[in-house]
mmCIF file of C-alpha atoms in Angstrom:
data_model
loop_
_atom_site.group_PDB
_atom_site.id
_atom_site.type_symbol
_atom_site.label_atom_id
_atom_site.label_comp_id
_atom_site.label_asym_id
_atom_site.label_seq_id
_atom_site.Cartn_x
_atom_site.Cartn_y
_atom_site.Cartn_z
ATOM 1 C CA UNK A 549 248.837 73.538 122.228
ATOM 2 C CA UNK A 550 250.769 76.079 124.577
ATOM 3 C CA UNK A 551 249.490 79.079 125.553
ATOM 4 C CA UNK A 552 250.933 82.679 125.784
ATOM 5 C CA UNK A 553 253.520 83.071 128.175
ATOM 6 C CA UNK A 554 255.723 86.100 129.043
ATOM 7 C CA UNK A 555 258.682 86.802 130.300
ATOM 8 C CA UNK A 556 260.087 87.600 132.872
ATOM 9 C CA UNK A 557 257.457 87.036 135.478
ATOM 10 C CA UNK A 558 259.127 90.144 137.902
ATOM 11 C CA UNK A 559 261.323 93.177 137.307
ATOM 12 C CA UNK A 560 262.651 96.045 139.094
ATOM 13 C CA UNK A 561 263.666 98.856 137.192
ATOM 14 C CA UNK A 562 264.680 103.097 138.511
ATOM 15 C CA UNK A 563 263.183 105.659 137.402
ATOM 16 C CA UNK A 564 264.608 106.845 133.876
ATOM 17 C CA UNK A 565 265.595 103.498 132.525
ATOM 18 C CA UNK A 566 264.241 101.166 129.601
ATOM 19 C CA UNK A 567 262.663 97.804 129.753
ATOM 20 C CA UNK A 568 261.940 95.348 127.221
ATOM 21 C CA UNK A 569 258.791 92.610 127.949
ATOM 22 C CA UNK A 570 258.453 89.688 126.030
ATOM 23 C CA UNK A 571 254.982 87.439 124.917
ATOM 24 C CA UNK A 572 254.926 84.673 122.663
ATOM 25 C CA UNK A 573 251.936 83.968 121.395
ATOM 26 C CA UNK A 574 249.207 80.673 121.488
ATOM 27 C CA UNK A 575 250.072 78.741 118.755
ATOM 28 C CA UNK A 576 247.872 79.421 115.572
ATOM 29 C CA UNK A 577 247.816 83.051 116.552
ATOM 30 C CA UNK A 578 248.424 86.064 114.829
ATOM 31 C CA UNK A 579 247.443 88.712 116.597
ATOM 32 C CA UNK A 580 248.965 90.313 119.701
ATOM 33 C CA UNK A 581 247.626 92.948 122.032
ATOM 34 C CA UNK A 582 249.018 94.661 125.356
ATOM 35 C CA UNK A 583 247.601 96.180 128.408
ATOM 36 C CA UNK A 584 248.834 97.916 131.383
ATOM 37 C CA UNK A 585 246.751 96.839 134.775
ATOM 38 C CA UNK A 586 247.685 99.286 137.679
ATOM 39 C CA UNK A 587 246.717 97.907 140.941
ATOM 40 C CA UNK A 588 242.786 97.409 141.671
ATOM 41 C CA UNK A 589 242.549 98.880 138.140
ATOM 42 C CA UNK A 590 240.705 96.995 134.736
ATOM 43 C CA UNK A 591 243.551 96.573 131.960
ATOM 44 C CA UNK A 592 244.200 99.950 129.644
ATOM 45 C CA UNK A 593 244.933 98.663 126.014
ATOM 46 C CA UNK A 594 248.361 99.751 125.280
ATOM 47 C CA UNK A 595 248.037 98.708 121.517
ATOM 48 C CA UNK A 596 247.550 95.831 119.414
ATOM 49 C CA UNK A 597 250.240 94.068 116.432
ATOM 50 C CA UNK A 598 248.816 92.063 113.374
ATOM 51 C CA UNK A 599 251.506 91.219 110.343
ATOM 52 C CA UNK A 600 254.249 92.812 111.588
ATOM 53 C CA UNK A 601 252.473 96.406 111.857
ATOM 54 C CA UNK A 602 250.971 98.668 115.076
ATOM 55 C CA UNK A 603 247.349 98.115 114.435
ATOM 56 C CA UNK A 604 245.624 100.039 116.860
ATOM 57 C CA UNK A 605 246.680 102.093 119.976
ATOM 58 C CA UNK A 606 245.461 103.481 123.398
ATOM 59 C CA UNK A 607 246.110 106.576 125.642
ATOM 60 C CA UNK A 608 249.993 105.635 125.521
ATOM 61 C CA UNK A 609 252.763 108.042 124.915
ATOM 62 C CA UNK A 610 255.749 106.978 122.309
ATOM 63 C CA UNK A 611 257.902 105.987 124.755
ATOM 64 C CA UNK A 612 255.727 103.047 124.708
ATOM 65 C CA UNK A 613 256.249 100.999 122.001
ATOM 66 C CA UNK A 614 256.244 97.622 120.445
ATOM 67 C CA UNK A 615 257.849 94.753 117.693
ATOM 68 C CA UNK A 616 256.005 91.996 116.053
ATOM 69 C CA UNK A 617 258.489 88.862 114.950
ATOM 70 C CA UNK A 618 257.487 87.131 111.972
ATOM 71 C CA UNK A 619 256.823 84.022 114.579
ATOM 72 C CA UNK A 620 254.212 86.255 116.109
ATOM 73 C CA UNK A 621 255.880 86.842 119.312
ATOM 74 C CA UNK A 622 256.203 90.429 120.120
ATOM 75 C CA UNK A 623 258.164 92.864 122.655
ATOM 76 C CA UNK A 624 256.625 95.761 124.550
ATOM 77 C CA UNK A 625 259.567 98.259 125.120
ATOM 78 C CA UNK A 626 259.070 101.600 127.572
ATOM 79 C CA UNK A 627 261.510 103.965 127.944
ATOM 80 C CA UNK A 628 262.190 106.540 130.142
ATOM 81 C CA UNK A 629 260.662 104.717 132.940
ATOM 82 C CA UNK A 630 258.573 106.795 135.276
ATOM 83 C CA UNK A 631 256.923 105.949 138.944
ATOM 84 C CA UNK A 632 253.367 105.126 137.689
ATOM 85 C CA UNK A 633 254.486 102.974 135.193
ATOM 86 C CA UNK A 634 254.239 100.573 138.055
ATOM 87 C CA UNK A 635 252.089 97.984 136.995
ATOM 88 C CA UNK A 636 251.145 94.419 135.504
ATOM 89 C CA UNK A 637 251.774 93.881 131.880
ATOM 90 C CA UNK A 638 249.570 91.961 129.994
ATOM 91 C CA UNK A 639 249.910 90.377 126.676
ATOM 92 C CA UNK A 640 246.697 88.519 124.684
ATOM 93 C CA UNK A 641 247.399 86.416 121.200
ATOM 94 C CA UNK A 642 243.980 86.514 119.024
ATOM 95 C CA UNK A 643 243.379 85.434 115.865
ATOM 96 C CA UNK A 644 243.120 88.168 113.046
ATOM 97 C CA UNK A 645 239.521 88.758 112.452
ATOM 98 C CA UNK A 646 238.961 87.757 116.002
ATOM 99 C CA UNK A 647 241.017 90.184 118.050
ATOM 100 C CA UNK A 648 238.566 90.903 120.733
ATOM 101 C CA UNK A 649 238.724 87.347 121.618
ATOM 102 C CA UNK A 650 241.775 87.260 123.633
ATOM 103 C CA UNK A 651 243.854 84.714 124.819
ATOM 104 C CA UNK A 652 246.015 86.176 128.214
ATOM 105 C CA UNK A 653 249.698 85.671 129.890
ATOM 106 C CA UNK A 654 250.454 85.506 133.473
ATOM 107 C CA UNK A 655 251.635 88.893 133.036
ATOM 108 C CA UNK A 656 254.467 90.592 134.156
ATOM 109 C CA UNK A 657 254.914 92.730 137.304
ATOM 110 C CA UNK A 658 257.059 95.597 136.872
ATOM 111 C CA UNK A 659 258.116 97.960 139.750
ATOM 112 C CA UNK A 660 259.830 101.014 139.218
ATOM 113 C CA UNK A 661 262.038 103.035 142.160
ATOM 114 C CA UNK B 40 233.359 101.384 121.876
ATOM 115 C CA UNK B 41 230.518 100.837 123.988
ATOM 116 C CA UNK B 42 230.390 102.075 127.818
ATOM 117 C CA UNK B 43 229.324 99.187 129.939
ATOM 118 C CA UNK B 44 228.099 99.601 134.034
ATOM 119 C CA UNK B 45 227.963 96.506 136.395
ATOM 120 C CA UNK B 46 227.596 96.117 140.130
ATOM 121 C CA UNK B 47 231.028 96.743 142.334
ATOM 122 C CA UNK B 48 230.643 93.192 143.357
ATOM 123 C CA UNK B 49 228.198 90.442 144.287
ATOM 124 C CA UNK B 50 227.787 87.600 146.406
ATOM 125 C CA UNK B 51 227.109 83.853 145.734
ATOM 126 C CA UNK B 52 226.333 80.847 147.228
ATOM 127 C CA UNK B 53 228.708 77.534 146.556
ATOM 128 C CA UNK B 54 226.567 75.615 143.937
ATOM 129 C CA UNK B 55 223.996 78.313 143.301
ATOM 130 C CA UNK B 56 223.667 80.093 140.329
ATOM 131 C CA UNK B 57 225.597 83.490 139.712
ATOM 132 C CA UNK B 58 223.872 85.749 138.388
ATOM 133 C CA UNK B 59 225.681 88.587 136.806
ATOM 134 C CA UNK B 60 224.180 91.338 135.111
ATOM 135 C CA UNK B 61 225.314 94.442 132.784
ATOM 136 C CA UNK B 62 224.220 97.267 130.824
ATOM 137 C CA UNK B 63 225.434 98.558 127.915
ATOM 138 C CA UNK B 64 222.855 100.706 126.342
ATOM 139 C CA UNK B 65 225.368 102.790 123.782
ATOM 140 C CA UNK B 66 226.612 99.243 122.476
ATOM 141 C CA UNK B 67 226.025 99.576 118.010
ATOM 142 C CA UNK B 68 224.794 97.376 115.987
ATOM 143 C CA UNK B 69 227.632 95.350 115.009
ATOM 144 C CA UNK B 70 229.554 95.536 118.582
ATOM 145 C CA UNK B 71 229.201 91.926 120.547
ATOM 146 C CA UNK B 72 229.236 91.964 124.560
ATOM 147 C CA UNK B 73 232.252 89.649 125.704
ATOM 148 C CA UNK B 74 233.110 88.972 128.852
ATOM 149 C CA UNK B 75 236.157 87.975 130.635
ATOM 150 C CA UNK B 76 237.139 87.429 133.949
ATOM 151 C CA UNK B 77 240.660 87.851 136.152
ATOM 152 C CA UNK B 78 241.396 85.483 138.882
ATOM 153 C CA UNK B 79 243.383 87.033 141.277
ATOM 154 C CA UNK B 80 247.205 87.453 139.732
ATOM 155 C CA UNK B 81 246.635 86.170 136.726
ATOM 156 C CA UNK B 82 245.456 87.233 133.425
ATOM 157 C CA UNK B 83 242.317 87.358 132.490
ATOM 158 C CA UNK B 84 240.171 84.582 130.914
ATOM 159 C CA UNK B 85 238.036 84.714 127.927
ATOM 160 C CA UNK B 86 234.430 83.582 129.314
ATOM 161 C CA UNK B 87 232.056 83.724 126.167
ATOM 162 C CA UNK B 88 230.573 86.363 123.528
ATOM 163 C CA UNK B 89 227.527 87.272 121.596
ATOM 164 C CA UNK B 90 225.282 89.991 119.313
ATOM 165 C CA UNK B 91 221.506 88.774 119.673
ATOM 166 C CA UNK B 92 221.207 85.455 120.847
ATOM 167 C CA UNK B 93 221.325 83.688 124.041
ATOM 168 C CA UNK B 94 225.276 81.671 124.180
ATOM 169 C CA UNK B 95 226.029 79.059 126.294
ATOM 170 C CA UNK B 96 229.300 77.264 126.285
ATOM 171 C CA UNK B 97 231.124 75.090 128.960
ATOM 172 C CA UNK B 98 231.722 77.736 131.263
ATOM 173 C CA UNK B 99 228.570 79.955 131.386
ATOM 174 C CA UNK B 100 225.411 81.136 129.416
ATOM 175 C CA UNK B 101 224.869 84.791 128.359
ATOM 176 C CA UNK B 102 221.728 85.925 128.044
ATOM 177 C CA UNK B 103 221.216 89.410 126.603
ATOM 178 C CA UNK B 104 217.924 91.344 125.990
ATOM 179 C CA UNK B 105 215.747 91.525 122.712
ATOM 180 C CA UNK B 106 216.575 95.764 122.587
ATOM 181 C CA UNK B 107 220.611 94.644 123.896
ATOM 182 C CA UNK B 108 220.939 97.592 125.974
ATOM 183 C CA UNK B 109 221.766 94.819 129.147
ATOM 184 C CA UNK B 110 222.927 90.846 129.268
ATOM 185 C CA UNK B 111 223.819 88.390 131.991
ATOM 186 C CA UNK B 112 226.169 86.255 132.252
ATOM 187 C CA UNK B 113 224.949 82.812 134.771
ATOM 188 C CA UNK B 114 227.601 80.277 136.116
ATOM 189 C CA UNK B 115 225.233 77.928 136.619
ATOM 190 C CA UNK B 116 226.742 75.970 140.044
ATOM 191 C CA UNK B 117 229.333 78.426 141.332
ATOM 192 C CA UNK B 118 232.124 77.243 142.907
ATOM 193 C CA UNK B 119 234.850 78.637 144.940
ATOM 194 C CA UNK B 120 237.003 78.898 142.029
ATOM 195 C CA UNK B 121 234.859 81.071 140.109
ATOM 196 C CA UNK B 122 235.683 83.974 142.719
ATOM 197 C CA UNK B 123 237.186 86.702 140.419
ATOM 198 C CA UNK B 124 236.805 89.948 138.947
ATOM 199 C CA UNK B 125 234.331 89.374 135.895
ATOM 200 C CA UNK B 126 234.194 92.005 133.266
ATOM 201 C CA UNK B 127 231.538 92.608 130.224
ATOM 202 C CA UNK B 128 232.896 94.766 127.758
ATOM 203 C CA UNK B 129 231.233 95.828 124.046
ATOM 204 C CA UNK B 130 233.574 95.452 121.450
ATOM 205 C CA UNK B 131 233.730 94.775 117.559
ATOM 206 C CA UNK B 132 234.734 91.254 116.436
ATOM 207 C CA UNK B 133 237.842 92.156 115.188
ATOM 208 C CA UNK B 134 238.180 94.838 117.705
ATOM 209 C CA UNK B 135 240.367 95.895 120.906
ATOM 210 C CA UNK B 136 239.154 95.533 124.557
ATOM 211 C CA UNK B 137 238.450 98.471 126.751
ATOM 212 C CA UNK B 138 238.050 96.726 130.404
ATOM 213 C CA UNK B 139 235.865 98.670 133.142
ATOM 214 C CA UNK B 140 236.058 98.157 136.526
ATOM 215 C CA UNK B 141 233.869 94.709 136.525
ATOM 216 C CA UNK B 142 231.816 93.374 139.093
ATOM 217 C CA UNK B 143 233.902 91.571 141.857
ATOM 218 C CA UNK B 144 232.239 88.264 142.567
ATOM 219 C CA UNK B 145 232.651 86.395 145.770
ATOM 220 C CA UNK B 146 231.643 82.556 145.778
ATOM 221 C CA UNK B 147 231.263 81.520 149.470
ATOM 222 C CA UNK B 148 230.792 77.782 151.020
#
């Protein structure tokens, strides 16, 4: 059974650009949430995906936003990249039903100039 | 979603018991307490849930009060490993996570 992994682990973006983050999900689940962790900050829920569909959001403007694959993995995509979007990107795979227990990445670190 | 308070951090002994406590006095009815922990760097790690009863799986037991408005969550025999940031957050079932600033516990020899 693998677990979730993301990709890439690092990235450096500048200030005004667009990145695209990547999770696939443990297998068996259907569910996929995201979180934004500043530094010596708890995780902020970004939003959560089930079949395909937004299912749930935090305190995130639109230029946050996210795709579901019918495998389950999902993309978190931010545009217009600003200076305190600096931060460690999380992404959990739950099961529907079960979505607050959550199954974690590594994360990825992103840095923005 | 409930709003959850636990200690900045805590201390433990190598092989003692950790103690962790949390209160959560707003949680409803229907909302379990989870908690999770982050090792530092990584992501964090589902620990264990309930609603009424005591839990105890392979990692820890949670323990939370007849009127739920607090738990605790024991590691029975800490070790260093179990040095992390631990967090107890109410949520539904099927619900989304809303992470506080946890307790930061330190496991020393």
């Amino acid at each position: 059974e693998t677990g979730v992994t993301q990709s890439p682990t690092h990235l450096i973006k500048t200030r005004g650009q667009q990145v695209t983050l990547r999770c696939s999900s443990q297998s068996g689940h259907n569910t996929v949430s995201w979180y934004q962790q500043a530094l010596g900050q708890g995780p902020q829920f970004i939003f959560q995906y089930y079949r395909e569909e937004e299912n749930g959001r935090g305190n995130f403007p639109p230029r946050f936003s996210g795709l579901q694959f019918p495998n389950y993995s999902s993309e978190l995509n931010v545009n217009a990249l600003e200076l305190d979007d600096s931060a460690l990107y999380l992404c959990a795979s739950s099961l529907a039903g079960q979505g607050a227990t959550q199954y974690f990445g590594p994360g990825t670190r992103l840095l923005v100039l | 979603d409930a709003k959850t308070t636990q200690p900045p951090s805590m201390d433990c002994a190598e092989g003692r018991a950790a103690n962790l406590p949390c209160n959560h006095s707003t949680i409803s009815g229907n909302e379990y307490v989870y908690w999770y922990r982050q090792i530092h760097s990584q992501g964090p790690q589902y620990i264990i849930h309930g609603l009424k009863n005591n839990e105890t799986n392979e990692m820890a037991s949670l323990i939370i009060t007849e009127d739920r408005k607090s738990s605790t969550l024991i590691l029975p025999h800490a070790t260093l490993r179990d040095t992390a940031v631990y967090y107890c957050i109410g949520a539904y079932q099927g619900g989304k996570l809303i992470f506080g600033q946890g307790t930061e516990l330190s496991v020393k020899p």
